[in-house]
Coordinates of N, CA, C and O in Angstrom, one line a residue:
Y22 N -9.6 -11.1 6.8 CA -9.1 -9.8 6.3 C -7.9 -10.1 5.3 O -7.3 -11.2 5.4
Y23 N -7.6 -9.1 4.5 CA -6.5 -9.3 3.6 C -5.7 -8.0 3.7 O -6.1 -7.0 3.3
A24 N -4.5 -8.2 4.2 CA -3.6 -7.0 4.5 C -2.5 -6.8 3.5 O -1.6 -5.9 3.7
D25 N -2.4 -7.6 2.4 CA -1.4 -7.4 1.4 C -2.0 -6.8 0.2 O -3.1 -6.9 -0.2
I26 N -1.1 -6.1 -0.6 CA -1.5 -5.5 -1.8 C -0.8 -6.3 -2.9 O 0.4 -6.6 -2.9
L27 N -1.6 -6.7 -3.9 CA -1.1 -7.5 -5.0 C -1.1 -6.7 -6.3 O -2.1 -6.1 -6.6
L28 N 0.0 -6.6 -7.0 CA 0.1 -5.9 -8.2 C 0.0 -7.0 -9.3 O 0.9 -7.8 -9.4
W29 N -1.1 -7.0 -10.1 CA -1.3 -8.0 -11.1 C -0.8 -7.5 -12.5 O -1.0 -6.3 -12.9
N30 N -0.2 -8.4 -13.3 CA 0.0 -8.2 -14.7 C -1.2 -8.7 -15.4 O -1.4 -10.0 -15.4
V31 N -2.0 -7.9 -16.0 CA -3.2 -8.3 -16.6 C -3.0 -9.1 -17.9 O -3.7 -10.1 -18.1
S32 N -1.9 -8.9 -18.6 CA -1.6 -9.6 -19.8 C -1.3 -11.1 -19.5 O -1.7 -12.0 -20.2
S33 N -0.5 -11.3 -18.4 CA -0.1 -12.7 -18.1 C -1.0 -13.3 -17.0 O -0.8 -14.5 -16.7
S34 N -1.9 -12.6 -16.4 CA -2.7 -13.0 -15.3 C -1.9 -13.6 -14.2 O -2.2 -14.6 -13.6
S35 N -0.8 -12.8 -13.9 CA 0.0 -13.3 -12.8 C 0.3 -12.1 -11.8 O 0.3 -10.9 -12.2
V36 N 0.7 -12.4 -10.6 CA 1.0 -11.4 -9.6 C 2.5 -11.0 -9.8 O 3.4 -11.9 -9.9
E37 N 2.8 -9.7 -10.0 CA 4.1 -9.3 -10.2 C 4.8 -8.9 -8.9 O 6.0 -9.1 -8.8
R38 N 4.0 -8.2 -8.0 CA 4.6 -7.8 -6.8 C 3.6 -8.0 -5.7 O 2.4 -7.8 -5.9
V39 N 4.1 -8.2 -4.5 CA 3.2 -8.3 -3.3 C 3.8 -7.3 -2.2 O 5.0 -7.4 -1.9
F40 N 3.0 -6.4 -1.8 CA 3.4 -5.4 -0.8 C 2.9 -5.9 0.6 O 1.6 -5.9 0.8
V41 N 3.8 -6.3 1.5 CA 3.4 -6.8 2.8 C 3.8 -5.9 3.9 O 5.0 -5.5 3.9
G42 N 2.9 -5.5 4.8 CA 3.3 -4.7 5.9 C 2.1 -4.3 6.8 O 2.3 -4.0 7.9
H43 N 0.9 -4.2 6.2 CA -0.2 -3.9 7.1 C -0.6 -5.1 7.9 O -0.4 -6.2 7.5
E44 N -1.3 -4.8 9.0 CA -1.8 -5.9 9.9 C -3.3 -6.0 9.8 O -3.9 -6.8 10.6
D45 N -4.0 -5.3 9.0 CA -5.5 -5.4 8.9 C -5.9 -5.0 7.5 O -5.0 -4.6 6.7
D46 N -7.2 -5.0 7.2 CA -7.7 -4.7 5.9 C -7.2 -3.3 5.4 O -7.0 -2.4 6.1
I47 N -6.9 -3.3 4.1 CA -6.5 -2.1 3.4 C -7.7 -1.4 2.8 O -8.5 -2.0 2.1
Y48 N -7.9 -0.1 3.1 CA -9.1 0.6 2.7 C -8.9 1.5 1.5 O -9.8 1.9 0.8
C49 N -7.6 2.0 1.3 CA -7.4 3.0 0.3 C -6.0 2.9 -0.2 O -5.0 2.5 0.5
L50 N -5.8 3.3 -1.5 CA -4.5 3.4 -2.2 C -4.4 4.7 -2.9 O -5.4 5.2 -3.4
Q51 N -3.2 5.2 -3.0 CA -2.9 6.4 -3.8 C -1.6 6.1 -4.5 O -0.6 5.9 -3.8
F52 N -1.5 6.3 -5.8 CA -0.3 6.1 -6.6 C 0.1 7.4 -7.2 O -0.7 8.2 -7.6
N53 N 1.4 7.7 -7.1 CA 2.0 8.9 -7.7 C 2.8 8.5 -8.9 O 3.9 8.0 -8.7
P54 N 2.3 8.8 -10.1 CA 3.1 8.4 -11.3 C 4.4 9.1 -11.5 O 5.3 8.7 -12.2
K55 N 4.5 10.3 -10.9 CA 5.7 11.1 -11.0 C 6.9 10.5 -10.3 O 8.1 10.6 -10.7
Y56 N 6.6 9.8 -9.2 CA 7.6 9.2 -8.3 C 7.2 7.7 -8.2 O 6.1 7.4 -8.2
P57 N 8.2 6.9 -7.9 CA 7.8 5.4 -7.8 C 7.3 5.1 -6.4 O 7.9 4.3 -5.7
L58 N 6.2 5.8 -6.0 CA 5.7 5.6 -4.6 C 4.2 5.2 -4.7 O 3.4 5.7 -5.5
L59 N 3.8 4.4 -3.7 CA 2.4 4.0 -3.5 C 2.1 4.2 -2.0 O 2.9 3.8 -1.2
A60 N 1.0 4.8 -1.8 CA 0.5 5.0 -0.4 C -0.7 4.1 -0.1 O -1.5 4.0 -1.0
S61 N -0.7 3.5 1.1 CA -1.9 2.7 1.4 C -2.3 3.0 2.8 O -1.5 3.3 3.7
G62 N -3.7 3.0 3.0 CA -4.2 3.3 4.3 C -5.0 2.1 4.8 O -5.6 1.4 4.0
S63 N -5.0 1.8 6.1 CA -5.5 0.5 6.6 C -6.4 0.6 7.8 O -6.3 1.7 8.6
A64 N -7.1 -0.4 8.1 CA -7.8 -0.5 9.4 C -6.9 -0.7 10.6 O -7.3 -0.5 11.7
D65 N -5.6 -1.0 10.3 CA -4.6 -1.1 11.4 C -4.2 0.3 11.9 O -3.2 0.4 12.6
Q66 N -4.8 1.4 11.4 CA -4.6 2.8 11.8 C -3.3 3.3 11.3 O -2.7 4.2 11.9
S67 N -2.8 2.8 10.2 CA -1.5 3.3 9.7 C -1.6 3.6 8.2 O -2.5 3.1 7.5
I68 N -0.6 4.4 7.8 CA -0.4 4.7 6.3 C 1.0 4.2 6.0 O 2.0 4.5 6.8
I69 N 1.2 3.5 5.0 CA 2.5 3.0 4.5 C 2.8 3.7 3.2 O 1.9 3.6 2.3
I70 N 3.9 4.3 3.1 CA 4.4 4.8 1.8 C 5.4 3.8 1.3 O 6.4 3.5 1.9
W71 N 5.1 3.2 0.1 CA 5.9 2.1 -0.4 C 6.8 2.6 -1.6 O 6.4 3.4 -2.4
N72 N 8.0 2.0 -1.7 CA 8.8 2.0 -2.9 C 8.1 1.1 -3.9 O 8.0 -0.1 -3.7
F73 N 7.5 1.7 -5.0 CA 6.7 0.9 -5.9 C 7.6 -0.2 -6.6 O 7.0 -1.2 -6.9
E74 N 8.8 0.1 -6.9 CA 9.6 -0.8 -7.7 C 10.0 -2.0 -6.8 O 10.0 -3.2 -7.3
S75 N 10.4 -1.8 -5.6 CA 10.8 -2.9 -4.7 C 9.8 -3.5 -3.8 O 10.0 -4.5 -3.2
A76 N 8.6 -2.8 -3.7 CA 7.5 -3.3 -2.9 C 7.9 -3.3 -1.4 O 7.5 -4.1 -0.6
T77 N 8.8 -2.4 -1.0 CA 9.2 -2.3 0.4 C 8.7 -1.0 1.0 O 8.7 0.1 0.3
P78 N 8.4 -0.9 2.3 CA 8.0 0.3 2.9 C 9.1 1.3 3.0 O 10.3 1.0 3.3
E79 N 8.8 2.6 2.6 CA 9.8 3.7 2.8 C 9.5 4.4 4.1 O 10.4 4.8 4.8
Y80 N 8.2 4.6 4.4 CA 7.8 5.3 5.6 C 6.5 4.6 6.1 O 5.7 4.1 5.4
I81 N 6.4 4.5 7.5 CA 5.2 4.0 8.1 C 4.7 5.1 9.1 O 5.5 5.5 10.0
I82 N 3.5 5.6 8.9 CA 2.9 6.6 9.8 C 1.8 5.9 10.6 O 0.8 5.4 10.0
S83 N 2.0 5.8 11.9 CA 1.1 4.9 12.7 C 0.5 5.7 13.9 O 0.0 5.0 14.8
Q84 N 0.4 7.0 13.8 CA -0.2 7.7 14.9 C -1.7 8.0 14.8 O -2.2 8.8 15.6
H85 N -2.3 7.4 13.9 CA -3.8 7.7 13.7 C -4.6 7.0 14.8 O -4.2 5.9 15.3
S86 N -5.7 7.6 15.2 CA -6.5 7.1 16.2 C -7.7 6.2 15.7 O -8.4 5.7 16.5
D87 N -7.8 6.1 14.4 CA -8.8 5.3 13.8 C -8.4 4.7 12.5 O -7.3 5.0 12.0
C88 N -9.2 4.0 11.8 CA -8.9 3.4 10.5 C -8.6 4.6 9.5 O -9.2 5.6 9.6
V89 N -7.7 4.3 8.6 CA -7.4 5.3 7.5 C -8.2 4.8 6.3 O -8.0 3.8 5.7
R90 N -9.2 5.6 5.9 CA -10.2 5.3 4.9 C -10.0 6.1 3.6 O -10.6 5.8 2.6
C91 N -9.2 7.1 3.6 CA -9.0 8.0 2.5 C -7.7 8.6 2.4 O -7.1 9.0 3.4
L92 N -7.1 8.7 1.2 CA -5.8 9.3 1.0 C -6.0 10.3 -0.2 O -6.8 10.0 -1.1
S93 N -5.3 11.4 -0.2 CA -5.4 12.3 -1.4 C -4.0 12.9 -1.7 O -3.1 12.7 -1.0

């Protein structure tokens, strides 16, 4: 499994940021361009709301009873 989110710079073909925090496969992502936040849902039954600029978790929601497969 791969539990990290990689933000790639397409122009330079290099990884700019790595978001580390999930413990199992990541199934979904949602980005809000109005705020610097990224949300991710995972097979580890959690949602992490990330600070997009620093790639650090702002909130972790882990009360789900199953995998998180969709965010909106």
